[in-house]
Amino acid sequence: MIDRPRPGSGALASAAANVRLWFAPQRIHEEGETPDYRFTLANERTFLAWLRTSLALVGGGFAVDQFLPHISRPLRLTLALVLLVGGALCAVRAVNQWVRCERAMRRGEDLPISRFPTVLALLLAVLSAVLVLAVAFGWAG
C-alpha cells in the first residue's frame, strides 16, 4: 500500500512518503492504473536529462575551481560551490519530479508544476554573468 499522509499531518509527511518511493519505485505500481508506456518512458527520459544537467553542473564546479586559477580564491570557491550544490539539488529534484510525475500519470491527474527549472535558469544566468565579469576583468586574488 502506498504511504499516504494522515489528514492534517501536513507537507512534511507527504514529502517523507515521496522520499520512501525513491527507494521503492515498484510501490508506485500499487496506485492507480498503468499509463501508456510511452508516457512512462518519456518521464524516464526527462529524469535522465535532469541527471545530465546535474552532472554538467558538477563538472562546471570542478572546472571553475581547477581552470580559473587567476580568479581570487574566495570568488572561485564560491562559484564552484554554487555549481556543485546546484548539481546535487538538481539530482535530488530529478528523482523527486520523476516520482511525482509517475504518480500523477497513474492517478490520471495533471502533471505537477515545478518552479525549479526557472530558479535553476536564473541562478545559472547570474552565475554566468559573474563568471564573464571575473574572466573579463581578471579579478585576481
mmCIF file of N, CA and C in Angstrom:
data_model
loop_
_atom_site.group_PDB
_atom_site.id
_atom_site.type_symbol
_atom_site.label_atom_id
_atom_site.label_comp_id
_atom_site.label_asym_id
_atom_site.label_seq_id
_atom_site.Cartn_x
_atom_site.Cartn_y
_atom_site.Cartn_z
ATOM 1 N N MET A 1 0.840 -1.172 0.000
ATOM 2 C CA MET A 1 0.000 0.000 0.000
ATOM 3 C C MET A 1 0.890 1.242 0.000
ATOM 4 N N ILE A 2 0.508 2.239 -0.760
ATOM 5 C CA ILE A 2 1.244 3.500 -0.847
ATOM 6 C C ILE A 2 1.098 4.256 0.469
ATOM 7 N N ASP A 3 2.210 4.813 0.955
ATOM 8 C CA ASP A 3 2.148 5.639 2.156
ATOM 9 C C ASP A 3 1.386 6.908 1.845
ATOM 10 N N ARG A 4 0.331 7.150 2.581
ATOM 11 C CA ARG A 4 -0.433 8.382 2.417
ATOM 12 C C ARG A 4 -0.405 9.121 3.744
ATOM 13 N N PRO A 5 -0.162 10.437 3.671
ATOM 14 C CA PRO A 5 -0.154 11.182 4.929
ATOM 15 C C PRO A 5 -1.540 11.191 5.555
ATOM 16 N N ARG A 6 -1.564 11.182 6.890
ATOM 17 C CA ARG A 6 -2.831 11.262 7.598
ATOM 18 C C ARG A 6 -3.391 12.664 7.449
ATOM 19 N N PRO A 7 -4.705 12.799 7.439
ATOM 20 C CA PRO A 7 -5.285 14.142 7.336
ATOM 21 C C PRO A 7 -4.722 15.040 8.425
ATOM 22 N N GLY A 8 -4.318 16.231 8.024
ATOM 23 C CA GLY A 8 -3.787 17.197 8.966
ATOM 24 C C GLY A 8 -2.320 17.010 9.293
ATOM 25 N N SER A 9 -1.659 15.987 8.713
ATOM 26 C CA SER A 9 -0.256 15.739 9.050
ATOM 27 C C SER A 9 0.683 16.631 8.263
ATOM 28 N N GLY A 10 0.226 17.228 7.180
ATOM 29 C CA GLY A 10 0.990 18.263 6.506
ATOM 30 C C GLY A 10 1.930 17.814 5.417
ATOM 31 N N ALA A 11 2.649 18.817 4.941
ATOM 32 C CA ALA A 11 3.543 18.638 3.809
ATOM 33 C C ALA A 11 4.746 17.767 4.153
ATOM 34 N N LEU A 12 5.184 17.804 5.401
ATOM 35 C CA LEU A 12 6.348 17.017 5.795
ATOM 36 C C LEU A 12 6.085 15.521 5.645
ATOM 37 N N ALA A 13 4.901 15.092 6.041
ATOM 38 C CA ALA A 13 4.550 13.671 5.903
ATOM 39 C C ALA A 13 4.438 13.289 4.434
ATOM 40 N N SER A 14 3.891 14.181 3.631
ATOM 41 C CA SER A 14 3.778 13.918 2.200
ATOM 42 C C SER A 14 5.163 13.813 1.561
ATOM 43 N N ALA A 15 6.058 14.715 1.943
ATOM 44 C CA ALA A 15 7.421 14.667 1.414
ATOM 45 C C ALA A 15 8.125 13.381 1.832
ATOM 46 N N ALA A 16 7.922 12.959 3.078
ATOM 47 C CA ALA A 16 8.540 11.722 3.558
ATOM 48 C C ALA A 16 8.017 10.523 2.778
ATOM 49 N N ALA A 17 6.720 10.522 2.473
ATOM 50 C CA ALA A 17 6.138 9.424 1.691
ATOM 51 C C ALA A 17 6.747 9.395 0.293
ATOM 52 N N ASN A 18 6.943 10.575 -0.305
ATOM 53 C CA ASN A 18 7.567 10.639 -1.628
ATOM 54 C C ASN A 18 9.002 10.134 -1.589
ATOM 55 N N VAL A 19 9.753 10.502 -0.566
ATOM 56 C CA VAL A 19 11.149 10.070 -0.460
ATOM 57 C C VAL A 19 11.226 8.552 -0.312
ATOM 58 N N ARG A 20 10.316 7.962 0.424
ATOM 59 C CA ARG A 20 10.304 6.494 0.551
ATOM 60 C C ARG A 20 10.102 5.832 -0.813
ATOM 61 N N LEU A 21 9.336 6.474 -1.688
ATOM 62 C CA LEU A 21 9.112 5.912 -3.020
ATOM 63 C C LEU A 21 10.366 5.974 -3.886
ATOM 64 N N TRP A 22 11.299 6.878 -3.590
ATOM 65 C CA TRP A 22 12.552 6.935 -4.348
ATOM 66 C C TRP A 22 13.290 5.609 -4.257
ATOM 67 N N PHE A 23 13.198 4.968 -3.108
ATOM 68 C CA PHE A 23 13.960 3.750 -2.847
ATOM 69 C C PHE A 23 13.141 2.480 -3.063
ATOM 70 N N ALA A 24 11.864 2.648 -3.360
ATOM 71 C CA ALA A 24 10.991 1.503 -3.640
ATOM 72 C C ALA A 24 10.019 1.882 -4.751
ATOM 73 N N PRO A 25 10.541 2.192 -5.952
ATOM 74 C CA PRO A 25 9.655 2.662 -7.025
ATOM 75 C C PRO A 25 8.609 1.641 -7.456
ATOM 76 N N GLN A 26 8.845 0.363 -7.172
ATOM 77 C CA GLN A 26 7.859 -0.648 -7.540
ATOM 78 C C GLN A 26 6.534 -0.411 -6.807
ATOM 79 N N ARG A 27 6.588 0.280 -5.667
ATOM 80 C CA ARG A 27 5.373 0.553 -4.899
ATOM 81 C C ARG A 27 4.443 1.533 -5.633
ATOM 82 N N ILE A 28 4.984 2.284 -6.565
ATOM 83 C CA ILE A 28 4.146 3.200 -7.348
ATOM 84 C C ILE A 28 3.109 2.404 -8.134
ATOM 85 N N HIS A 29 3.456 1.168 -8.513
ATOM 86 C CA HIS A 29 2.544 0.337 -9.300
ATOM 87 C C HIS A 29 1.291 -0.066 -8.515
ATOM 88 N N GLU A 30 1.322 0.108 -7.210
ATOM 89 C CA GLU A 30 0.160 -0.236 -6.391
ATOM 90 C C GLU A 30 -0.924 0.843 -6.471
ATOM 91 N N GLU A 31 -0.613 1.927 -7.130
ATOM 92 C CA GLU A 31 -1.505 3.081 -7.153
ATOM 93 C C GLU A 31 -2.042 3.311 -8.563
ATOM 94 N N GLY A 32 -3.326 3.538 -8.678
ATOM 95 C CA GLY A 32 -3.931 3.916 -9.953
ATOM 96 C C GLY A 32 -3.788 2.868 -11.026
ATOM 97 N N GLU A 33 -3.840 3.354 -12.273
ATOM 98 C CA GLU A 33 -3.747 2.487 -13.447
ATOM 99 C C GLU A 33 -2.443 2.732 -14.185
ATOM 100 N N THR A 34 -1.963 1.697 -14.844
ATOM 101 C CA THR A 34 -0.731 1.820 -15.608
ATOM 102 C C THR A 34 -0.960 2.726 -16.809
ATOM 103 N N PRO A 35 -0.157 3.793 -16.935
ATOM 104 C CA PRO A 35 -0.312 4.679 -18.098
ATOM 105 C C PRO A 35 0.299 4.035 -19.336
ATOM 106 N N ASP A 36 0.017 4.619 -20.475
ATOM 107 C CA ASP A 36 0.640 4.198 -21.721
ATOM 108 C C ASP A 36 2.160 4.201 -21.496
ATOM 109 N N TYR A 37 2.821 3.134 -21.876
ATOM 110 C CA TYR A 37 4.253 3.001 -21.596
ATOM 111 C C TYR A 37 5.065 4.138 -22.190
ATOM 112 N N ARG A 38 4.575 4.748 -23.268
ATOM 113 C CA ARG A 38 5.306 5.864 -23.886
ATOM 114 C C ARG A 38 5.435 7.036 -22.927
ATOM 115 N N PHE A 39 4.414 7.257 -22.102
ATOM 116 C CA PHE A 39 4.471 8.349 -21.131
ATOM 117 C C PHE A 39 5.483 8.033 -20.027
ATOM 118 N N THR A 40 5.505 6.784 -19.602
ATOM 119 C CA THR A 40 6.485 6.378 -18.584
ATOM 120 C C THR A 40 7.903 6.517 -19.129
ATOM 121 N N LEU A 41 8.109 6.105 -20.372
ATOM 122 C CA LEU A 41 9.434 6.238 -20.974
ATOM 123 C C LEU A 41 9.816 7.708 -21.155
ATOM 124 N N ALA A 42 8.868 8.555 -21.510
ATOM 125 C CA ALA A 42 9.145 9.987 -21.631
ATOM 126 C C ALA A 42 9.521 10.565 -20.269
ATOM 127 N N ASN A 43 8.842 10.114 -19.224
ATOM 128 C CA ASN A 43 9.163 10.556 -17.872
ATOM 129 C C ASN A 43 10.589 10.149 -17.501
ATOM 130 N N GLU A 44 10.985 8.937 -17.873
ATOM 131 C CA GLU A 44 12.346 8.477 -17.593
ATOM 132 C C GLU A 44 13.375 9.266 -18.395
ATOM 133 N N ARG A 45 13.062 9.607 -19.645
ATOM 134 C CA ARG A 45 13.990 10.411 -20.448
ATOM 135 C C ARG A 45 14.170 11.798 -19.830
ATOM 136 N N THR A 46 13.087 12.357 -19.322
ATOM 137 C CA THR A 46 13.179 13.659 -18.661
ATOM 138 C C THR A 46 14.048 13.549 -17.409
ATOM 139 N N PHE A 47 13.858 12.482 -16.650
ATOM 140 C CA PHE A 47 14.680 12.226 -15.469
ATOM 141 C C PHE A 47 16.160 12.165 -15.852
ATOM 142 N N LEU A 48 16.471 11.426 -16.901
ATOM 143 C CA LEU A 48 17.860 11.299 -17.336
ATOM 144 C C LEU A 48 18.417 12.633 -17.827
ATOM 145 N N ALA A 49 17.587 13.456 -18.456
ATOM 146 C CA ALA A 49 18.033 14.780 -18.891
ATOM 147 C C ALA A 49 18.395 15.643 -17.683
ATOM 148 N N TRP A 50 17.608 15.552 -16.622
ATOM 149 C CA TRP A 50 17.919 16.304 -15.405
ATOM 150 C C TRP A 50 19.209 15.782 -14.776
ATOM 151 N N LEU A 51 19.443 14.481 -14.837
ATOM 152 C CA LEU A 51 20.691 13.942 -14.309
ATOM 153 C C LEU A 51 21.896 14.415 -15.126
ATOM 154 N N ARG A 52 21.723 14.526 -16.447
ATOM 155 C CA ARG A 52 22.807 15.070 -17.274
ATOM 156 C C ARG A 52 23.078 16.523 -16.905
ATOM 157 N N THR A 53 22.022 17.271 -16.646
ATOM 158 C CA THR A 53 22.185 18.657 -16.201
ATOM 159 C C THR A 53 22.938 18.696 -14.883
ATOM 160 N N SER A 54 22.588 17.801 -13.984
ATOM 161 C CA SER A 54 23.257 17.717 -12.691
ATOM 162 C C SER A 54 24.748 17.430 -12.870
ATOM 163 N N LEU A 55 25.062 16.468 -13.716
ATOM 164 C CA LEU A 55 26.465 16.135 -13.972
ATOM 165 C C LEU A 55 27.219 17.308 -14.596
ATOM 166 N N ALA A 56 26.562 18.041 -15.480
ATOM 167 C CA ALA A 56 27.190 19.207 -16.100
ATOM 168 C C ALA A 56 27.485 20.281 -15.049
ATOM 169 N N LEU A 57 26.569 20.476 -14.119
ATOM 170 C CA LEU A 57 26.801 21.456 -13.057
ATOM 171 C C LEU A 57 27.971 21.039 -12.165
ATOM 172 N N VAL A 58 28.014 19.775 -11.824
ATOM 173 C CA VAL A 58 29.125 19.271 -11.006
ATOM 174 C C VAL A 58 30.447 19.432 -11.766
ATOM 175 N N GLY A 59 30.450 19.060 -13.032
ATOM 176 C CA GLY A 59 31.658 19.234 -13.851
ATOM 177 C C GLY A 59 32.063 20.696 -13.960
ATOM 178 N N GLY A 60 31.070 21.573 -14.113
ATOM 179 C CA GLY A 60 31.354 23.008 -14.173
ATOM 180 C C GLY A 60 31.949 23.512 -12.869
ATOM 181 N N GLY A 61 31.460 22.998 -11.760
ATOM 182 C CA GLY A 61 32.019 23.395 -10.470
ATOM 183 C C GLY A 61 33.484 23.023 -10.349
ATOM 184 N N PHE A 62 33.809 21.809 -10.757
ATOM 185 C CA PHE A 62 35.211 21.394 -10.721
ATOM 186 C C PHE A 62 36.053 22.194 -11.716
ATOM 187 N N ALA A 63 35.487 22.478 -12.886
ATOM 188 C CA ALA A 63 36.224 23.244 -13.899
ATOM 189 C C ALA A 63 36.532 24.653 -13.404
ATOM 190 N N VAL A 64 35.562 25.307 -12.788
ATOM 191 C CA VAL A 64 35.797 26.649 -12.260
ATOM 192 C C VAL A 64 36.924 26.619 -11.240
ATOM 193 N N ASP A 65 36.897 25.644 -10.370
ATOM 194 C CA ASP A 65 37.926 25.570 -9.331
ATOM 195 C C ASP A 65 39.305 25.261 -9.908
ATOM 196 N N GLN A 66 39.361 24.396 -10.898
ATOM 197 C CA GLN A 66 40.658 23.931 -11.401
ATOM 198 C C GLN A 66 41.239 24.779 -12.534
ATOM 199 N N PHE A 67 40.382 25.374 -13.360
ATOM 200 C CA PHE A 67 40.881 26.006 -14.581
ATOM 201 C C PHE A 67 40.809 27.528 -14.587
ATOM 202 N N LEU A 68 40.455 28.116 -13.472
ATOM 203 C CA LEU A 68 40.458 29.579 -13.384
ATOM 204 C C LEU A 68 41.315 30.033 -12.199
ATOM 205 N N PRO A 69 42.586 29.647 -12.195
ATOM 206 C CA PRO A 69 43.430 29.962 -11.036
ATOM 207 C C PRO A 69 43.710 31.452 -10.876
ATOM 208 N N HIS A 70 43.542 32.234 -11.934
ATOM 209 C CA HIS A 70 43.838 33.665 -11.837
ATOM 210 C C HIS A 70 42.717 34.449 -11.138
ATOM 211 N N ILE A 71 41.570 33.820 -10.924
ATOM 212 C CA ILE A 71 40.474 34.461 -10.195
ATOM 213 C C ILE A 71 40.724 34.266 -8.706
ATOM 214 N N SER A 72 40.390 35.276 -7.917
ATOM 215 C CA SER A 72 40.653 35.200 -6.475
ATOM 216 C C SER A 72 40.038 33.930 -5.889
ATOM 217 N N ARG A 73 40.736 33.357 -4.939
ATOM 218 C CA ARG A 73 40.316 32.082 -4.330
ATOM 219 C C ARG A 73 38.912 32.149 -3.733
ATOM 220 N N PRO A 74 38.560 33.199 -2.970
ATOM 221 C CA PRO A 74 37.203 33.224 -2.404
ATOM 222 C C PRO A 74 36.108 33.244 -3.474
ATOM 223 N N LEU A 75 36.308 34.028 -4.535
ATOM 224 C CA LEU A 75 35.312 34.085 -5.606
ATOM 225 C C LEU A 75 35.236 32.747 -6.335
ATOM 226 N N ARG A 76 36.401 32.187 -6.646
ATOM 227 C CA ARG A 76 36.446 30.896 -7.347
ATOM 228 C C ARG A 76 35.780 29.807 -6.521
ATOM 229 N N LEU A 77 36.060 29.793 -5.226
ATOM 230 C CA LEU A 77 35.467 28.792 -4.341
ATOM 231 C C LEU A 77 33.951 28.969 -4.248
ATOM 232 N N THR A 78 33.502 30.201 -4.153
ATOM 233 C CA THR A 78 32.059 30.467 -4.087
ATOM 234 C C THR A 78 31.357 29.994 -5.356
ATOM 235 N N LEU A 79 31.905 30.362 -6.506
ATOM 236 C CA LEU A 79 31.298 29.947 -7.777
ATOM 237 C C LEU A 79 31.296 28.422 -7.914
ATOM 238 N N ALA A 80 32.394 27.789 -7.560
ATOM 239 C CA ALA A 80 32.487 26.330 -7.657
ATOM 240 C C ALA A 80 31.474 25.664 -6.732
ATOM 241 N N LEU A 81 31.373 26.159 -5.505
ATOM 242 C CA LEU A 81 30.439 25.556 -4.545
ATOM 243 C C LEU A 81 28.989 25.742 -4.973
ATOM 244 N N VAL A 82 28.665 26.902 -5.526
ATOM 245 C CA VAL A 82 27.298 27.123 -6.009
ATOM 246 C C VAL A 82 26.969 26.118 -7.112
ATOM 247 N N LEU A 83 27.903 25.895 -8.025
ATOM 248 C CA LEU A 83 27.672 24.915 -9.092
ATOM 249 C C LEU A 83 27.563 23.494 -8.545
ATOM 250 N N LEU A 84 28.422 23.141 -7.610
ATOM 251 C CA LEU A 84 28.386 21.789 -7.040
ATOM 252 C C LEU A 84 27.093 21.547 -6.258
ATOM 253 N N VAL A 85 26.688 22.508 -5.456
ATOM 254 C CA VAL A 85 25.436 22.370 -4.702
ATOM 255 C C VAL A 85 24.253 22.347 -5.671
ATOM 256 N N GLY A 86 24.316 23.182 -6.705
ATOM 257 C CA GLY A 86 23.261 23.172 -7.722
ATOM 258 C C GLY A 86 23.150 21.809 -8.394
ATOM 259 N N GLY A 87 24.286 21.175 -8.662
ATOM 260 C CA GLY A 87 24.270 19.833 -9.252
ATOM 261 C C GLY A 87 23.629 18.817 -8.334
ATOM 262 N N ALA A 88 23.948 18.901 -7.048
ATOM 263 C CA ALA A 88 23.353 17.979 -6.079
ATOM 264 C C ALA A 88 21.840 18.206 -5.977
ATOM 265 N N LEU A 89 21.433 19.464 -5.894
ATOM 266 C CA LEU A 89 20.000 19.770 -5.814
ATOM 267 C C LEU A 89 19.260 19.316 -7.073
ATOM 268 N N CYS A 90 19.906 19.480 -8.207
ATOM 269 C CA CYS A 90 19.297 19.073 -9.475
ATOM 270 C C CYS A 90 19.077 17.557 -9.510
ATOM 271 N N ALA A 91 20.023 16.797 -9.002
ATOM 272 C CA ALA A 91 19.878 15.337 -8.976
ATOM 273 C C ALA A 91 18.745 14.918 -8.046
ATOM 274 N N VAL A 92 18.673 15.539 -6.881
ATOM 275 C CA VAL A 92 17.603 15.216 -5.939
ATOM 276 C C VAL A 92 16.247 15.616 -6.526
ATOM 277 N N ARG A 93 16.221 16.771 -7.139
ATOM 278 C CA ARG A 93 14.968 17.241 -7.740
ATOM 279 C C ARG A 93 14.542 16.314 -8.878
ATOM 280 N N ALA A 94 15.487 15.779 -9.609
ATOM 281 C CA ALA A 94 15.168 14.887 -10.731
ATOM 282 C C ALA A 94 14.399 13.662 -10.257
ATOM 283 N N VAL A 95 14.889 13.014 -9.215
ATOM 284 C CA VAL A 95 14.219 11.797 -8.747
ATOM 285 C C VAL A 95 12.868 12.139 -8.125
ATOM 286 N N ASN A 96 12.795 13.258 -7.416
ATOM 287 C CA ASN A 96 11.526 13.661 -6.818
ATOM 288 C C ASN A 96 10.483 13.957 -7.898
ATOM 289 N N GLN A 97 10.892 14.666 -8.927
ATOM 290 C CA GLN A 97 9.955 15.001 -10.010
ATOM 291 C C GLN A 97 9.546 13.747 -10.778
ATOM 292 N N TRP A 98 10.469 12.811 -10.948
ATOM 293 C CA TRP A 98 10.126 11.560 -11.633
ATOM 294 C C TRP A 98 9.014 10.838 -10.872
ATOM 295 N N VAL A 99 9.166 10.722 -9.546
ATOM 296 C CA VAL A 99 8.152 10.048 -8.731
ATOM 297 C C VAL A 99 6.831 10.795 -8.792
ATOM 298 N N ARG A 100 6.876 12.112 -8.651
ATOM 299 C CA ARG A 100 5.646 12.898 -8.661
ATOM 300 C C ARG A 100 4.903 12.752 -9.996
ATOM 301 N N CYS A 101 5.652 12.781 -11.098
ATOM 302 C CA CYS A 101 5.014 12.645 -12.420
ATOM 303 C C CYS A 101 4.447 11.243 -12.623
ATOM 304 N N GLU A 102 5.201 10.252 -12.204
ATOM 305 C CA GLU A 102 4.729 8.872 -12.365
ATOM 306 C C GLU A 102 3.438 8.657 -11.582
ATOM 307 N N ARG A 103 3.391 9.161 -10.364
ATOM 308 C CA ARG A 103 2.180 9.021 -9.548
ATOM 309 C C ARG A 103 1.007 9.767 -10.188
ATOM 310 N N ALA A 104 1.263 10.967 -10.680
ATOM 311 C CA ALA A 104 0.190 11.749 -11.304
ATOM 312 C C ALA A 104 -0.350 11.034 -12.541
ATOM 313 N N MET A 105 0.526 10.464 -13.347
ATOM 314 C CA MET A 105 0.068 9.743 -14.544
ATOM 315 C C MET A 105 -0.781 8.539 -14.150
ATOM 316 N N ARG A 106 -0.364 7.813 -13.130
ATOM 317 C CA ARG A 106 -1.117 6.632 -12.694
ATOM 318 C C ARG A 106 -2.479 7.021 -12.129
ATOM 319 N N ARG A 107 -2.567 8.191 -11.523
ATOM 320 C CA ARG A 107 -3.828 8.663 -10.945
ATOM 321 C C ARG A 107 -4.713 9.369 -11.964
ATOM 322 N N GLY A 108 -4.186 9.642 -13.140
ATOM 323 C CA GLY A 108 -4.942 10.376 -14.145
ATOM 324 C C GLY A 108 -5.047 11.866 -13.833
ATOM 325 N N GLU A 109 -4.081 12.379 -13.066
ATOM 326 C CA GLU A 109 -4.072 13.787 -12.676
ATOM 327 C C GLU A 109 -3.175 14.591 -13.618
ATOM 328 N N ASP A 110 -3.300 15.915 -13.526
ATOM 329 C CA ASP A 110 -2.378 16.781 -14.253
ATOM 330 C C ASP A 110 -0.974 16.569 -13.698
ATOM 331 N N LEU A 111 0.015 16.731 -14.557
ATOM 332 C CA LEU A 111 1.395 16.595 -14.102
ATOM 333 C C LEU A 111 1.736 17.744 -13.160
ATOM 334 N N PRO A 112 2.561 17.480 -12.154
ATOM 335 C CA PRO A 112 2.908 18.535 -11.184
ATOM 336 C C PRO A 112 3.729 19.637 -11.848
ATOM 337 N N ILE A 113 3.475 20.845 -11.401
ATOM 338 C CA ILE A 113 4.195 22.007 -11.900
ATOM 339 C C ILE A 113 5.343 22.288 -10.950
ATOM 340 N N SER A 114 6.468 22.703 -11.502
ATOM 341 C CA SER A 114 7.643 22.966 -10.681
ATOM 342 C C SER A 114 8.254 24.315 -11.052
ATOM 343 N N ARG A 115 8.706 25.035 -10.049
ATOM 344 C CA ARG A 115 9.428 26.291 -10.271
ATOM 345 C C ARG A 115 10.926 26.039 -10.410
ATOM 346 N N PHE A 116 11.352 24.827 -10.168
ATOM 347 C CA PHE A 116 12.781 24.522 -10.159
ATOM 348 C C PHE A 116 13.483 24.882 -11.471
ATOM 349 N N PRO A 117 12.914 24.573 -12.645
ATOM 350 C CA PRO A 117 13.611 24.954 -13.890
ATOM 351 C C PRO A 117 13.844 26.462 -13.996
ATOM 352 N N THR A 118 12.875 27.256 -13.580
ATOM 353 C CA THR A 118 13.030 28.708 -13.631
ATOM 354 C C THR A 118 14.105 29.174 -12.668
ATOM 355 N N VAL A 119 14.073 28.657 -11.444
ATOM 356 C CA VAL A 119 15.075 29.031 -10.439
ATOM 357 C C VAL A 119 16.470 28.635 -10.918
ATOM 358 N N LEU A 120 16.595 27.437 -11.462
ATOM 359 C CA LEU A 120 17.889 26.971 -11.951
ATOM 360 C C LEU A 120 18.385 27.846 -13.097
ATOM 361 N N ALA A 121 17.508 28.178 -14.032
ATOM 362 C CA ALA A 121 17.897 29.012 -15.170
ATOM 363 C C ALA A 121 18.350 30.399 -14.711
ATOM 364 N N LEU A 122 17.626 31.002 -13.777
ATOM 365 C CA LEU A 122 18.006 32.323 -13.276
ATOM 366 C C LEU A 122 19.323 32.270 -12.509
ATOM 367 N N LEU A 123 19.483 31.237 -11.706
ATOM 368 C CA LEU A 123 20.730 31.072 -10.964
ATOM 369 C C LEU A 123 21.915 30.923 -11.911
ATOM 370 N N LEU A 124 21.743 30.121 -12.949
ATOM 371 C CA LEU A 124 22.828 29.927 -13.914
ATOM 372 C C LEU A 124 23.111 31.197 -14.700
ATOM 373 N N ALA A 125 22.077 31.977 -14.994
ATOM 374 C CA ALA A 125 22.285 33.247 -15.702
ATOM 375 C C ALA A 125 23.117 34.204 -14.845
ATOM 376 N N VAL A 126 22.783 34.314 -13.571
ATOM 377 C CA VAL A 126 23.540 35.184 -12.664
ATOM 378 C C VAL A 126 24.969 34.667 -12.512
ATOM 379 N N LEU A 127 25.102 33.374 -12.319
ATOM 380 C CA LEU A 127 26.425 32.772 -12.157
ATOM 381 C C LEU A 127 27.269 32.978 -13.413
ATOM 382 N N SER A 128 26.668 32.829 -14.565
ATOM 383 C CA SER A 128 27.384 33.036 -15.830
ATOM 384 C C SER A 128 27.841 34.481 -15.966
ATOM 385 N N ALA A 129 26.988 35.412 -15.586
ATOM 386 C CA ALA A 129 27.349 36.832 -15.657
ATOM 387 C C ALA A 129 28.535 37.128 -14.740
ATOM 388 N N VAL A 130 28.519 36.575 -13.540
ATOM 389 C CA VAL A 130 29.639 36.771 -12.613
ATOM 390 C C VAL A 130 30.918 36.161 -13.190
ATOM 391 N N LEU A 131 30.808 34.979 -13.776
ATOM 392 C CA LEU A 131 31.985 34.340 -14.383
ATOM 393 C C LEU A 131 32.526 35.158 -15.557
ATOM 394 N N VAL A 132 31.638 35.683 -16.380
ATOM 395 C CA VAL A 132 32.078 36.510 -17.507
ATOM 396 C C VAL A 132 32.834 37.730 -16.993
ATOM 397 N N LEU A 133 32.278 38.388 -15.990
ATOM 398 C CA LEU A 133 32.945 39.560 -15.423
ATOM 399 C C LEU A 133 34.285 39.189 -14.780
ATOM 400 N N ALA A 134 34.303 38.078 -14.070
ATOM 401 C CA ALA A 134 35.536 37.649 -13.416
ATOM 402 C C ALA A 134 36.632 37.350 -14.436
ATOM 403 N N VAL A 135 36.277 36.680 -15.507
ATOM 404 C CA VAL A 135 37.254 36.330 -16.525
ATOM 405 C C VAL A 135 37.662 37.587 -17.317
ATOM 406 N N ALA A 136 36.690 38.411 -17.682
ATOM 407 C CA ALA A 136 36.956 39.597 -18.482
ATOM 408 C C ALA A 136 37.836 40.607 -17.741
ATOM 409 N N PHE A 137 37.561 40.786 -16.457
ATOM 410 C CA PHE A 137 38.324 41.779 -15.704
ATOM 411 C C PHE A 137 39.464 41.168 -14.910
ATOM 412 N N GLY A 138 39.583 39.843 -14.991
ATOM 413 C CA GLY A 138 40.699 39.158 -14.341
ATOM 414 C C GLY A 138 40.781 39.425 -12.844
ATOM 415 N N TRP A 139 39.671 39.271 -12.159
ATOM 416 C CA TRP A 139 39.655 39.521 -10.714
ATOM 417 C C TRP A 139 40.618 38.561 -10.038
ATOM 418 N N ALA A 140 41.791 39.030 -9.820
ATOM 419 C CA ALA A 140 42.841 38.187 -9.215
ATOM 420 C C ALA A 140 42.864 38.375 -7.708
ATOM 421 N N GLY A 141 43.371 37.354 -7.060
ATOM 422 C CA GLY A 141 43.455 37.410 -5.603
ATOM 423 C C GLY A 141 44.764 37.962 -5.123
#
